[in-house]
mmCIF file with all atom_site columns, C-alpha atoms and ligand atoms in Angstrom:
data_model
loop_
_atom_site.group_PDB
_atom_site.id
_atom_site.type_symbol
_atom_site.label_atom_id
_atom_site.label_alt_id
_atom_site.label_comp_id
_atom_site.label_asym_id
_atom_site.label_entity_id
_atom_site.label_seq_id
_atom_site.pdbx_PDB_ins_code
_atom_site.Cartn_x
_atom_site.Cartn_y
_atom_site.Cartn_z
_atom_site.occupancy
_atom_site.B_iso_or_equiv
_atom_site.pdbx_formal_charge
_atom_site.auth_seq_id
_atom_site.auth_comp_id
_atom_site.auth_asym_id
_atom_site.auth_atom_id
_atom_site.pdbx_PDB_model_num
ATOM   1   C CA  . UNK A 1 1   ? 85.644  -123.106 73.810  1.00 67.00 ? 32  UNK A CA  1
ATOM   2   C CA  . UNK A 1 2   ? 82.747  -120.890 74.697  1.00 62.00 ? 33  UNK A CA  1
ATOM   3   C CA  . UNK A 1 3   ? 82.422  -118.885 77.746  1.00 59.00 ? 34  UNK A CA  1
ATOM   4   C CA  . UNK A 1 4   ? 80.108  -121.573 79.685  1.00 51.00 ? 35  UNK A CA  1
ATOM   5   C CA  . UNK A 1 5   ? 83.041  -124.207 79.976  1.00 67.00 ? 36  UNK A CA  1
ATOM   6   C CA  . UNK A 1 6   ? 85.678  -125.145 82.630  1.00 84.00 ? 37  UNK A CA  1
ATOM   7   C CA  . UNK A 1 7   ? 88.037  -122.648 82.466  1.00 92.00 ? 38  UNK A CA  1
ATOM   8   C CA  . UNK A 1 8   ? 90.845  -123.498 85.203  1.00 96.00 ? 39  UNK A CA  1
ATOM   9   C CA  . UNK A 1 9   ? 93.682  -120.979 86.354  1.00 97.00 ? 40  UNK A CA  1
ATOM   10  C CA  . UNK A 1 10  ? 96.934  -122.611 87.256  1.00 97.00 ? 41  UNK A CA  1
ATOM   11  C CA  . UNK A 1 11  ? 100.670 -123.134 87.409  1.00 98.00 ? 42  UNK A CA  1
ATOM   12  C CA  . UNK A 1 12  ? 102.333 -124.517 84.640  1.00 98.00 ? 43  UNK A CA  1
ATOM   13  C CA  . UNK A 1 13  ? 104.118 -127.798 84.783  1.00 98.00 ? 44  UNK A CA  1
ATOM   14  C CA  . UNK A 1 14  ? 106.273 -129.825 82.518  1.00 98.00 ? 45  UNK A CA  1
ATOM   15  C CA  . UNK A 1 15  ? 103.172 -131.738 80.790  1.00 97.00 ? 46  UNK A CA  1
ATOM   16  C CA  . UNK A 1 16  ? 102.292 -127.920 79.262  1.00 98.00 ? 47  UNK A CA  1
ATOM   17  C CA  . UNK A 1 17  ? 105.607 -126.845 77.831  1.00 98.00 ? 48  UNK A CA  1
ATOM   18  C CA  . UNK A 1 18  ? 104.699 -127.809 74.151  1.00 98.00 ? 49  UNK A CA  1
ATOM   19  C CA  . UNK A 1 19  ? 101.413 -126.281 74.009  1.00 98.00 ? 50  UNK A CA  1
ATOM   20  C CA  . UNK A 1 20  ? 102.735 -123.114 75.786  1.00 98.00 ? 51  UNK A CA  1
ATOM   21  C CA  . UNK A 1 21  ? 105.484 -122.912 73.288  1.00 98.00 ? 52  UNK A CA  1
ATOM   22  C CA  . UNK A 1 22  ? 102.908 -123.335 70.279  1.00 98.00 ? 53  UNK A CA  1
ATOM   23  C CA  . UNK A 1 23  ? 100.569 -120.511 71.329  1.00 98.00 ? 54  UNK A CA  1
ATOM   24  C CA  . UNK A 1 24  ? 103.634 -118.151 72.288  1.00 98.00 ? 55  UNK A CA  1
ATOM   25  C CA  . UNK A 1 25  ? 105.778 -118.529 68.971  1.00 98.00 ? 56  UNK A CA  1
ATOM   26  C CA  . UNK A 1 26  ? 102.409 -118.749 66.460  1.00 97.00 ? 57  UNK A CA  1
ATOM   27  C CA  . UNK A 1 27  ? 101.993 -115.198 68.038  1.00 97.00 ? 58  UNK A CA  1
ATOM   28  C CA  . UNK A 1 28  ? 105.791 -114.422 67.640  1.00 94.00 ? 59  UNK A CA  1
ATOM   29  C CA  . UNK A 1 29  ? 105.858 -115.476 63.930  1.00 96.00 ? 60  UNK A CA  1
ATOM   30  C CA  . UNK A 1 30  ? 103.108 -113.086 63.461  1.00 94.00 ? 61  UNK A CA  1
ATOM   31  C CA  . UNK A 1 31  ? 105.462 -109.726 64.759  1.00 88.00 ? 62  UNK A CA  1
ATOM   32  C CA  . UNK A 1 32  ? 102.977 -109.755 68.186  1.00 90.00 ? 63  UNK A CA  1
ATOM   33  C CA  . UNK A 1 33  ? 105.056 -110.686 70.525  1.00 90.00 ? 64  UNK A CA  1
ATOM   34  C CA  . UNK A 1 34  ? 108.937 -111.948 71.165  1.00 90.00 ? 65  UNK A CA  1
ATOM   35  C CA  . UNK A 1 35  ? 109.726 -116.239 70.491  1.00 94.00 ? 66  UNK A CA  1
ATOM   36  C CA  . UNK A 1 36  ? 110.415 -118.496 73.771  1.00 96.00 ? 67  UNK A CA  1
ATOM   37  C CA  . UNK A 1 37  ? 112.652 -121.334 73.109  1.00 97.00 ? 68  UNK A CA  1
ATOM   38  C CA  . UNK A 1 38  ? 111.659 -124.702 75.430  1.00 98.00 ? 69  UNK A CA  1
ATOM   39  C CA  . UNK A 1 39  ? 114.906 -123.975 77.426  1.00 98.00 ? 70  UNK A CA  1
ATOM   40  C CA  . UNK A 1 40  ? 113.852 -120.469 78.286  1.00 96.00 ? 71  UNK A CA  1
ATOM   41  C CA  . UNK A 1 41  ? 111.042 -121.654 79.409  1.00 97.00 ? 72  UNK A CA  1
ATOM   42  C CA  . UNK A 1 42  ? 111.506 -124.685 81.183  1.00 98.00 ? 73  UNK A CA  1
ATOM   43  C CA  . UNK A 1 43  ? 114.043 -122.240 83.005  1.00 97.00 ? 74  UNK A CA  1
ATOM   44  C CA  . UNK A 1 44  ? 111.355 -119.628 84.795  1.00 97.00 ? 75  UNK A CA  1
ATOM   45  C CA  . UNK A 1 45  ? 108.621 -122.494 84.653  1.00 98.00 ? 76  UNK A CA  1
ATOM   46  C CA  . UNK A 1 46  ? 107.500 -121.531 87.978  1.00 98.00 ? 77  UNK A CA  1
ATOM   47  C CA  . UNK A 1 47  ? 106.697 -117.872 87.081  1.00 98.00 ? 78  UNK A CA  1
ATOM   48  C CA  . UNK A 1 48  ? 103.979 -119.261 84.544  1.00 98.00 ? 79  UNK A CA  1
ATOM   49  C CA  . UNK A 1 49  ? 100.605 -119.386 84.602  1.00 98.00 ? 80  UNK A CA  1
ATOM   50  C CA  . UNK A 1 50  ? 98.136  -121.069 82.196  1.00 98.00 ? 81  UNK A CA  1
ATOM   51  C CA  . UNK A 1 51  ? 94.735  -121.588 81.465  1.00 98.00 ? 82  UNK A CA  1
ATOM   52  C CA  . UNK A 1 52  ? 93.194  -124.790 80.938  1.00 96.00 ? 83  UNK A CA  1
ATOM   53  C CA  . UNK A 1 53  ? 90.112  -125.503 79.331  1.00 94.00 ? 84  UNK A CA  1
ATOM   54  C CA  . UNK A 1 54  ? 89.522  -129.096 79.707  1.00 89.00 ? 85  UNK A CA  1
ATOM   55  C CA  . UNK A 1 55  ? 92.863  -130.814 78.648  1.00 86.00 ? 86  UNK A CA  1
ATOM   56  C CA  . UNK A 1 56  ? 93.852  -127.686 76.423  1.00 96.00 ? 87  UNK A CA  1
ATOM   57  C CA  . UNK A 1 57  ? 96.252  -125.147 77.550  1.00 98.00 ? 88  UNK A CA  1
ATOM   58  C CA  . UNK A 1 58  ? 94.226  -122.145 76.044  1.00 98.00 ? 89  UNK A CA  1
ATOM   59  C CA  . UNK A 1 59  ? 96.249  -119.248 77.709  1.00 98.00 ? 90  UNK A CA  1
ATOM   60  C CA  . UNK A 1 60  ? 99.876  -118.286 78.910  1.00 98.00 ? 91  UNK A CA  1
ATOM   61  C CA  . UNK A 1 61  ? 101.454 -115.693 80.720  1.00 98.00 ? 92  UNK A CA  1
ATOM   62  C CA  . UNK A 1 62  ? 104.683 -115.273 83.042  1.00 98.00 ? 93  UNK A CA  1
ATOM   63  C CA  . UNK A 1 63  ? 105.727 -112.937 85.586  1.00 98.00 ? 94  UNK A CA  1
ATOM   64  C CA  . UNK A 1 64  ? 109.565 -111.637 85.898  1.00 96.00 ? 95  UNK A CA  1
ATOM   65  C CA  . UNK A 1 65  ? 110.549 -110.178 88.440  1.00 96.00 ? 96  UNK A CA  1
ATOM   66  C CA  . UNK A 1 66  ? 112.880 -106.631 88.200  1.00 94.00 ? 97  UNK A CA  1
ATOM   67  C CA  . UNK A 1 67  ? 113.236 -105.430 91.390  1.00 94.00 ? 98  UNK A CA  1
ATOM   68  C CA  . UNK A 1 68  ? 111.576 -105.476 94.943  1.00 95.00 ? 99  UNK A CA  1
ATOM   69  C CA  . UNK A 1 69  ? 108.991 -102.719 93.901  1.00 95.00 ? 100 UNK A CA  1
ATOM   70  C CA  . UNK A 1 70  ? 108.683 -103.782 90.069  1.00 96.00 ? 101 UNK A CA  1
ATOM   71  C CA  . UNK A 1 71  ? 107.759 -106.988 88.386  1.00 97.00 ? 102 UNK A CA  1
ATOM   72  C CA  . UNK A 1 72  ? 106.782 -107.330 84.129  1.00 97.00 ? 103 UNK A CA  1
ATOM   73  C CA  . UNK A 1 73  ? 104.050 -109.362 82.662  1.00 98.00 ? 104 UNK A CA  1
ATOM   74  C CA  . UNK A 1 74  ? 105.646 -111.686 80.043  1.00 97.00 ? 105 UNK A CA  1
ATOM   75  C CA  . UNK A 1 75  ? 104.760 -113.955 77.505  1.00 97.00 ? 106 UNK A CA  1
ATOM   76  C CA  . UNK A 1 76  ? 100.927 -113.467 77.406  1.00 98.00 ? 107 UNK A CA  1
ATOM   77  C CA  . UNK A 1 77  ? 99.051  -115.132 74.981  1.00 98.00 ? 108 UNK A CA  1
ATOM   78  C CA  . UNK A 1 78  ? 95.770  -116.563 74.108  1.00 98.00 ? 109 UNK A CA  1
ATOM   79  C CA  . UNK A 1 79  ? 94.929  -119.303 71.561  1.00 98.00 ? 110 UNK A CA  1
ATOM   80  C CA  . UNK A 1 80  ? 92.910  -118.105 68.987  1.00 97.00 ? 111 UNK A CA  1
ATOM   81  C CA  . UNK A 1 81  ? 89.939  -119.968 70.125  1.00 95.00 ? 112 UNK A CA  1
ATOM   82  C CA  . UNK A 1 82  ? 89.851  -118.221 72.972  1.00 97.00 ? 113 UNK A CA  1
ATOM   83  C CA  . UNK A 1 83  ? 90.414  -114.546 72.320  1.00 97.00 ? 114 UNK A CA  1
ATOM   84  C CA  . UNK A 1 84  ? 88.059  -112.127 73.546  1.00 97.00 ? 115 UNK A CA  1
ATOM   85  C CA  . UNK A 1 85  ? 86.576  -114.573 76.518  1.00 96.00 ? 116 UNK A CA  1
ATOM   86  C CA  . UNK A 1 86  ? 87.751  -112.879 79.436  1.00 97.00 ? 117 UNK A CA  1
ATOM   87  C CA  . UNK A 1 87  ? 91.137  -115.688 79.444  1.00 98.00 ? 118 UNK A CA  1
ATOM   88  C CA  . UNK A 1 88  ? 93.792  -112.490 79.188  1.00 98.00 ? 119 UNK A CA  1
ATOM   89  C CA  . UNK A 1 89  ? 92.010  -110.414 82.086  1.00 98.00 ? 120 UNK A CA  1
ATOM   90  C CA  . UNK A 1 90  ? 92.159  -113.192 84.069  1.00 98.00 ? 121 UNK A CA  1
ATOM   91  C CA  . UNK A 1 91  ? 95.555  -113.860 83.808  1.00 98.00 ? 122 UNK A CA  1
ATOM   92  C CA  . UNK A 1 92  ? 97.052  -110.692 83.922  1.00 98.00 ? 123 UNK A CA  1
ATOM   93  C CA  . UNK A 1 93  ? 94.612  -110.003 87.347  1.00 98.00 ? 124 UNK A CA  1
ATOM   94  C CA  . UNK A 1 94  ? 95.799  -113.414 88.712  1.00 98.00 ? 125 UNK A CA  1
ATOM   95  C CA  . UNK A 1 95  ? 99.551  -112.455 88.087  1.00 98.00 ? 126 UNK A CA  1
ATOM   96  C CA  . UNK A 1 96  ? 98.694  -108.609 89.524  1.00 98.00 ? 127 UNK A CA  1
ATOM   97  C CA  . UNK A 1 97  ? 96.976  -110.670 92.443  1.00 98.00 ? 128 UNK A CA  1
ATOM   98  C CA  . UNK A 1 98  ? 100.819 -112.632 92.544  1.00 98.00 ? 129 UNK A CA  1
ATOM   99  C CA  . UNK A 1 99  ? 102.618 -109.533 92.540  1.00 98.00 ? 130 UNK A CA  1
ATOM   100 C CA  . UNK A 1 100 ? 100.444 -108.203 95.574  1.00 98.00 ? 131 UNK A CA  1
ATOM   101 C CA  . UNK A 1 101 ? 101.155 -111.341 97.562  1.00 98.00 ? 132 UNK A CA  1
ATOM   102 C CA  . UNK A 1 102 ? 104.695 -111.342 96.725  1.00 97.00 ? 133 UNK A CA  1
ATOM   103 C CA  . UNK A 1 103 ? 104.826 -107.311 98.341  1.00 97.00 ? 134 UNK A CA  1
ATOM   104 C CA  . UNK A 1 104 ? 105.733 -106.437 95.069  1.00 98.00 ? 135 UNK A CA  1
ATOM   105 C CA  . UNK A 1 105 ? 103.990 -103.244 94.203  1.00 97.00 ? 136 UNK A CA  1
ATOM   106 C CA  . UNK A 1 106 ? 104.133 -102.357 90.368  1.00 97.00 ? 137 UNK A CA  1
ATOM   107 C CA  . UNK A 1 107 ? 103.477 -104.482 87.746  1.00 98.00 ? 138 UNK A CA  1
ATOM   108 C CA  . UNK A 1 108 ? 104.515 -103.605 84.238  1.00 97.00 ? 139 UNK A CA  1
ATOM   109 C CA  . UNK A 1 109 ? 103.667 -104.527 80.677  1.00 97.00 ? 140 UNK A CA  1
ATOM   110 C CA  . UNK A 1 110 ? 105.744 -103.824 77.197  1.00 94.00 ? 141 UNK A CA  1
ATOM   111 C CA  . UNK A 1 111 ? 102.846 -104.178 74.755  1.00 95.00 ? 142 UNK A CA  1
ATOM   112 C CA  . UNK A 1 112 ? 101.336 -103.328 71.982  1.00 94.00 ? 143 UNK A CA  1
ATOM   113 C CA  . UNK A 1 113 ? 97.756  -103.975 73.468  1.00 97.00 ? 144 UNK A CA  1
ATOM   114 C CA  . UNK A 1 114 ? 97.212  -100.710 75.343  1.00 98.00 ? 145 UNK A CA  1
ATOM   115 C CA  . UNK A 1 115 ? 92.978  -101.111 75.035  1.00 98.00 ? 146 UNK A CA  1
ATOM   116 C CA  . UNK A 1 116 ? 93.232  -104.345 76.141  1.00 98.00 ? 147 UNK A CA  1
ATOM   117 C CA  . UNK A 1 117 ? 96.027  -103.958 79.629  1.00 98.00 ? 148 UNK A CA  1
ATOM   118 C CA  . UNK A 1 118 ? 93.964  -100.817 80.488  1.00 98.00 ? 149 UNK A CA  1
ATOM   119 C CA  . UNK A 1 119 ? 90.714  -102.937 80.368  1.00 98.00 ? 150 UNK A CA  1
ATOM   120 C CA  . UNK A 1 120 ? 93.088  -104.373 83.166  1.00 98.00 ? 151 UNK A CA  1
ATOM   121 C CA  . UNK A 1 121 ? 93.817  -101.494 85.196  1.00 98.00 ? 152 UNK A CA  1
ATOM   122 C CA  . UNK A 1 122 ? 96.990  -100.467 83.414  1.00 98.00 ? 153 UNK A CA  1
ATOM   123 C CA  . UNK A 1 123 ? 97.728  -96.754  82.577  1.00 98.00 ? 154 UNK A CA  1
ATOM   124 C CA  . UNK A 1 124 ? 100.736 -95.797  80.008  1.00 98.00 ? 155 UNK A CA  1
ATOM   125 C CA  . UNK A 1 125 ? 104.212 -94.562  81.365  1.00 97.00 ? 156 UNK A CA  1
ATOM   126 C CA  . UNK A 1 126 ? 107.122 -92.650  79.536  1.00 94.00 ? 157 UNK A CA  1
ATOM   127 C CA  . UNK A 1 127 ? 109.840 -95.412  78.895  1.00 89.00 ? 158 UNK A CA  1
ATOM   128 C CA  . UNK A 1 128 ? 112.368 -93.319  80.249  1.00 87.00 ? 159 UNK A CA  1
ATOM   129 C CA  . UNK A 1 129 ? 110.920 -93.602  83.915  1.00 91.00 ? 160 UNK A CA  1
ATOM   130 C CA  . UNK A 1 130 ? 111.393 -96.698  83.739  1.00 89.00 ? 161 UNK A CA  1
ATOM   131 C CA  . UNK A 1 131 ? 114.498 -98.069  86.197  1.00 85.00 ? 162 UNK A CA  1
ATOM   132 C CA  . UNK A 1 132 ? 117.577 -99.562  83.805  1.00 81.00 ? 163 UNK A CA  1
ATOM   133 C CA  . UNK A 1 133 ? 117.279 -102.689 85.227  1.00 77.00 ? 164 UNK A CA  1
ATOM   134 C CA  . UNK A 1 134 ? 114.018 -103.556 82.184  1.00 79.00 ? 165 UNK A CA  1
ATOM   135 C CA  . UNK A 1 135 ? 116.388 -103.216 79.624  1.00 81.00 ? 166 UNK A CA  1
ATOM   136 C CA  . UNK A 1 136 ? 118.765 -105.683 80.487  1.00 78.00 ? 167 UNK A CA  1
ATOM   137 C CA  . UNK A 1 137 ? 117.219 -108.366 78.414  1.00 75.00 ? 168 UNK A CA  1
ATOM   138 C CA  . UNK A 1 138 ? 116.498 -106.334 75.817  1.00 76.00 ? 169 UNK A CA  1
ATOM   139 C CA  . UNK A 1 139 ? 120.292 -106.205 74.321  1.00 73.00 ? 170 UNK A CA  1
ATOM   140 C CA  . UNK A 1 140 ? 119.357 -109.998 73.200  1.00 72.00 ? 171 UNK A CA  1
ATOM   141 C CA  . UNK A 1 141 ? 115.984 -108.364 71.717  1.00 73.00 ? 172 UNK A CA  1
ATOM   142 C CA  . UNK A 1 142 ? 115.684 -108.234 67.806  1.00 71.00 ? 173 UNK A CA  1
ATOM   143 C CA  . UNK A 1 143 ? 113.467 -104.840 68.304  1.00 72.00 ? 174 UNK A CA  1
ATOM   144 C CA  . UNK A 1 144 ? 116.194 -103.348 70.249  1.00 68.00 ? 175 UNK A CA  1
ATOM   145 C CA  . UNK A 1 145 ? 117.467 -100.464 67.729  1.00 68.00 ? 176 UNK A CA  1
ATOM   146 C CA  . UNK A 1 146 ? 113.853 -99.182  67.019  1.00 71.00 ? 177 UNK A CA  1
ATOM   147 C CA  . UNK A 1 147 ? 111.304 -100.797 70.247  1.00 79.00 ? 178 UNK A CA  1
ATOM   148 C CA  . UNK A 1 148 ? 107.775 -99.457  69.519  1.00 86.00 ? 179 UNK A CA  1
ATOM   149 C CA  . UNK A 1 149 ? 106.224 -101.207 72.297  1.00 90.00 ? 180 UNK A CA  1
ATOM   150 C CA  . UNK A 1 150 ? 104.359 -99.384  74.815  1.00 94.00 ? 181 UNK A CA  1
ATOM   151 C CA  . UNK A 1 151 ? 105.452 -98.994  78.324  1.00 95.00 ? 182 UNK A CA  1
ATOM   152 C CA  . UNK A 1 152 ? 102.365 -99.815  80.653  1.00 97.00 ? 183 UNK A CA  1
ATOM   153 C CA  . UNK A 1 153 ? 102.109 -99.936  84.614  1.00 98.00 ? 184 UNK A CA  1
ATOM   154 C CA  . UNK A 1 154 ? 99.118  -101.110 87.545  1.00 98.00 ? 185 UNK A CA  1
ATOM   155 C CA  . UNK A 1 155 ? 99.734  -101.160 91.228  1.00 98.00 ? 186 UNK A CA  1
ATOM   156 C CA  . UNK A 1 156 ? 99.327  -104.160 92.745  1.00 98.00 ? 187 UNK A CA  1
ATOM   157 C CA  . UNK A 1 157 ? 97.827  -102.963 95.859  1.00 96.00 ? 188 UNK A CA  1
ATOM   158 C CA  . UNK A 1 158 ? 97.688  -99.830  97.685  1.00 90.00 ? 189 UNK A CA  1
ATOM   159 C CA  . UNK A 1 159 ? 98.611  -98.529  101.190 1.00 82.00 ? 190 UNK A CA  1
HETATM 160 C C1  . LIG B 2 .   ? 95.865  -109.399 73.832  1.00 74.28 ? 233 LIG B C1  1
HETATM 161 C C2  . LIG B 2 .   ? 95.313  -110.702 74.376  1.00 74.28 ? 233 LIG B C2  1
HETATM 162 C C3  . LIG B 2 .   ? 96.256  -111.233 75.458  1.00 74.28 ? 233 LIG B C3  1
HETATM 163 C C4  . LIG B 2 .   ? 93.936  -110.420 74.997  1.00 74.28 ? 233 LIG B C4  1
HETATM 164 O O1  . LIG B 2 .   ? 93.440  -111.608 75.600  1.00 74.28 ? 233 LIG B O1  1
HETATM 165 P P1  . LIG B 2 .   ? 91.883  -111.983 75.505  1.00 74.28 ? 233 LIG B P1  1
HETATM 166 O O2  . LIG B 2 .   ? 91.635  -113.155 76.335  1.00 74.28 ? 233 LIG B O2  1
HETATM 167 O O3  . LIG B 2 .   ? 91.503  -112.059 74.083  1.00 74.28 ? 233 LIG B O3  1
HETATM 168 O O4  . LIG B 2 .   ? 91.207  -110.672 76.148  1.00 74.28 ? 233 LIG B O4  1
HETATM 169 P P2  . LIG B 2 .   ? 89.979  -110.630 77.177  1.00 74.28 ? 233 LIG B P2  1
HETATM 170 O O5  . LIG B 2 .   ? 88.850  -111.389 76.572  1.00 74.28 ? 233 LIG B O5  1
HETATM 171 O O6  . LIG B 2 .   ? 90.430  -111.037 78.527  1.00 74.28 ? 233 LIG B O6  1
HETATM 172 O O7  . LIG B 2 .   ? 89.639  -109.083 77.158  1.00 74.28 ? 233 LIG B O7  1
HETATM 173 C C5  . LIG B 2 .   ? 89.556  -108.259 78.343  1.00 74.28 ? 233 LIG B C5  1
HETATM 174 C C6  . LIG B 2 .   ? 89.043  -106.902 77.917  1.00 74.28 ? 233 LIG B C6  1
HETATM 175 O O8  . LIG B 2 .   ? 89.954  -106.304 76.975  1.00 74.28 ? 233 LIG B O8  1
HETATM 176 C C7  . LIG B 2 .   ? 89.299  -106.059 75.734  1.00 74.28 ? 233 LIG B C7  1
HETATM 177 N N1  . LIG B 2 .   ? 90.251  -106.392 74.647  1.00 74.28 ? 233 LIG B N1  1
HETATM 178 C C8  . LIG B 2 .   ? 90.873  -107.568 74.451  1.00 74.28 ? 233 LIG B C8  1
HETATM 179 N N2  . LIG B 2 .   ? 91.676  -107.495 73.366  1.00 74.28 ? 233 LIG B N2  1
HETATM 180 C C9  . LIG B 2 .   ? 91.521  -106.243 72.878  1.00 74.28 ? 233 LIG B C9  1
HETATM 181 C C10 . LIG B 2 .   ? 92.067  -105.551 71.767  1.00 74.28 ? 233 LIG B C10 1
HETATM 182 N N3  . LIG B 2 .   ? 92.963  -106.147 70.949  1.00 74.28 ? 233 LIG B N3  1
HETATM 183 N N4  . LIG B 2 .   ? 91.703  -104.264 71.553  1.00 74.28 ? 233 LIG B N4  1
HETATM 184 C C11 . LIG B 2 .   ? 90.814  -103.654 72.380  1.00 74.28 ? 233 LIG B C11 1
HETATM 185 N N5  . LIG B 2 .   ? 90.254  -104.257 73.471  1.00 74.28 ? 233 LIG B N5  1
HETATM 186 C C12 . LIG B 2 .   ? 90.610  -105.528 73.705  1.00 74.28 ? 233 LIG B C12 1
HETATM 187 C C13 . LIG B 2 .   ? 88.091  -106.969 75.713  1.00 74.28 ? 233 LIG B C13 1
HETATM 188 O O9  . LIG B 2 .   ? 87.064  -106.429 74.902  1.00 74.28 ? 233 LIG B O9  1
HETATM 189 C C14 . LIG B 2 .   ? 87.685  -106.996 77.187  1.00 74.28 ? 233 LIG B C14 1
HETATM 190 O O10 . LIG B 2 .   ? 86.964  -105.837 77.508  1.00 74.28 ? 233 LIG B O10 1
HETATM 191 P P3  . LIG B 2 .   ? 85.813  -105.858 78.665  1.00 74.28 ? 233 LIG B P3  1
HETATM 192 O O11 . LIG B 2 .   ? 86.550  -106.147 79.975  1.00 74.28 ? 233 LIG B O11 1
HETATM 193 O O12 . LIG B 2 .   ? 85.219  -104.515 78.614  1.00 74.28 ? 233 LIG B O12 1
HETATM 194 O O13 . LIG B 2 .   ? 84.872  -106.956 78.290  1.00 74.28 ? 233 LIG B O13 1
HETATM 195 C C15 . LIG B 2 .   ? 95.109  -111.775 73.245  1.00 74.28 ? 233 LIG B C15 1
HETATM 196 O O14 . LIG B 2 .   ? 94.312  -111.203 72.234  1.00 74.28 ? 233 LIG B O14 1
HETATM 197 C C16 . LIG B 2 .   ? 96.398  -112.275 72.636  1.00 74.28 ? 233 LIG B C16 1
HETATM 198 O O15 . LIG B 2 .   ? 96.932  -113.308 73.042  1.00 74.28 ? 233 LIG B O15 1
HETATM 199 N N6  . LIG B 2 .   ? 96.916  -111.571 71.592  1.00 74.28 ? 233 LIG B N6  1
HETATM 200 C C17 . LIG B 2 .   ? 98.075  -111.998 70.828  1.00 74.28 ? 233 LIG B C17 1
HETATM 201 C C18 . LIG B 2 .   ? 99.361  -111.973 71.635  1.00 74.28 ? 233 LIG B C18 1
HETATM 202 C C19 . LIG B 2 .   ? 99.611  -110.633 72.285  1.00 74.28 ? 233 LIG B C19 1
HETATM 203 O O16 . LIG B 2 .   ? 99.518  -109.574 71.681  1.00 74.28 ? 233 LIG B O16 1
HETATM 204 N N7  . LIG B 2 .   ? 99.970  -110.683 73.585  1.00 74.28 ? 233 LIG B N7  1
HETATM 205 C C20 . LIG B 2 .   ? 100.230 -109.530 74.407  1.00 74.28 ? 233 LIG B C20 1
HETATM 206 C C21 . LIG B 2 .   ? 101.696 -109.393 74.609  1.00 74.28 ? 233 LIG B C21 1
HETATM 207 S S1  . LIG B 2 .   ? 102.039 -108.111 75.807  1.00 74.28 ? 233 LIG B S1  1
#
């Protein structure tokens, strides 16, 4: 991929799953970021994005939402072939763009990538002001005893 070619936005369907799942969990193997099984994500399938470069699904990310004022960035990844080409940013400001339509104001990120989700308009935030309702997945979460992830937040629009 180079930065010239058809780089497409959209929602993720069925046809994706596989190569959504393969980017995700290469990632996941490597410590960078937490495995999806297919069911997991065949569940929230409509919260996904991806990026399509020709007939490749080059990008992935999914939005959850917490509560009425709060909604976290999930599952972001980009194939190695097409880091640092602007795929991420777009993304993340297509899901911040989601959250604004949706009248959901904050969007949040658990990440180890500060540089990159503040190239994105994201600023850090203590954990603990965070509402209780984040950590209810993370009881199922393998990092739960010692999380090092950093807690990051953007407003989606402001009034
Ligand atoms: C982190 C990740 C999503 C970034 O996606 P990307 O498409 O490579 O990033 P982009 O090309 O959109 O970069 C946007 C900006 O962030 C910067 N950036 C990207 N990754 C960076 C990094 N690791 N460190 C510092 N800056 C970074 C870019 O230089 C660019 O800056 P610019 O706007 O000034 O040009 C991607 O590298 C990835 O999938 N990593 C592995 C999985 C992972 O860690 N996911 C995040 C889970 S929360």
């Amino acid at each position: 991929m180079n930065t010239t070619s058809a780089l497409t936005v959209r929602r993720a369907t069925t046809r994706d799953i596989d190569q959504m799942l393969s980017i995700i969990n290469e990632y996941a193997r490597q410590g960078l970021m937490l495995p999806r099984t297919k069911i997991s994500v065949l569940e929230n399938l409509q919260s996904f994005l991806v990026a399509y470069d020709q007939d490749k699904v080059v990008g992935v990310a999914g939005l959850h939402i917490l509560w009425d004022d709060l909604a976290e960035i999930r599952s972001l990844a980009i194939s190695e072939s097409a880091k640092g080409l602007g795929v991420g940013k777009r993304l993340v400001l297509s899901l911040v763009d989601e959250c604004k339509n949706l009248g959901v104001k904050r969007v949040l990120a658990l990440t180890y990538q500060k540089e990159f989700f503040e190239k994105c308009g994201f600023y850090v935030v203590a954990k603990e002001t965070l509402p209780q309702k984040v950590w209810k997945d993370c009881i199922n979460c393998s990092k739960l005893p010692c999380c090092d992830e950093i807690a990051m937040i953007r407003e989606s629009y402001t009034e």
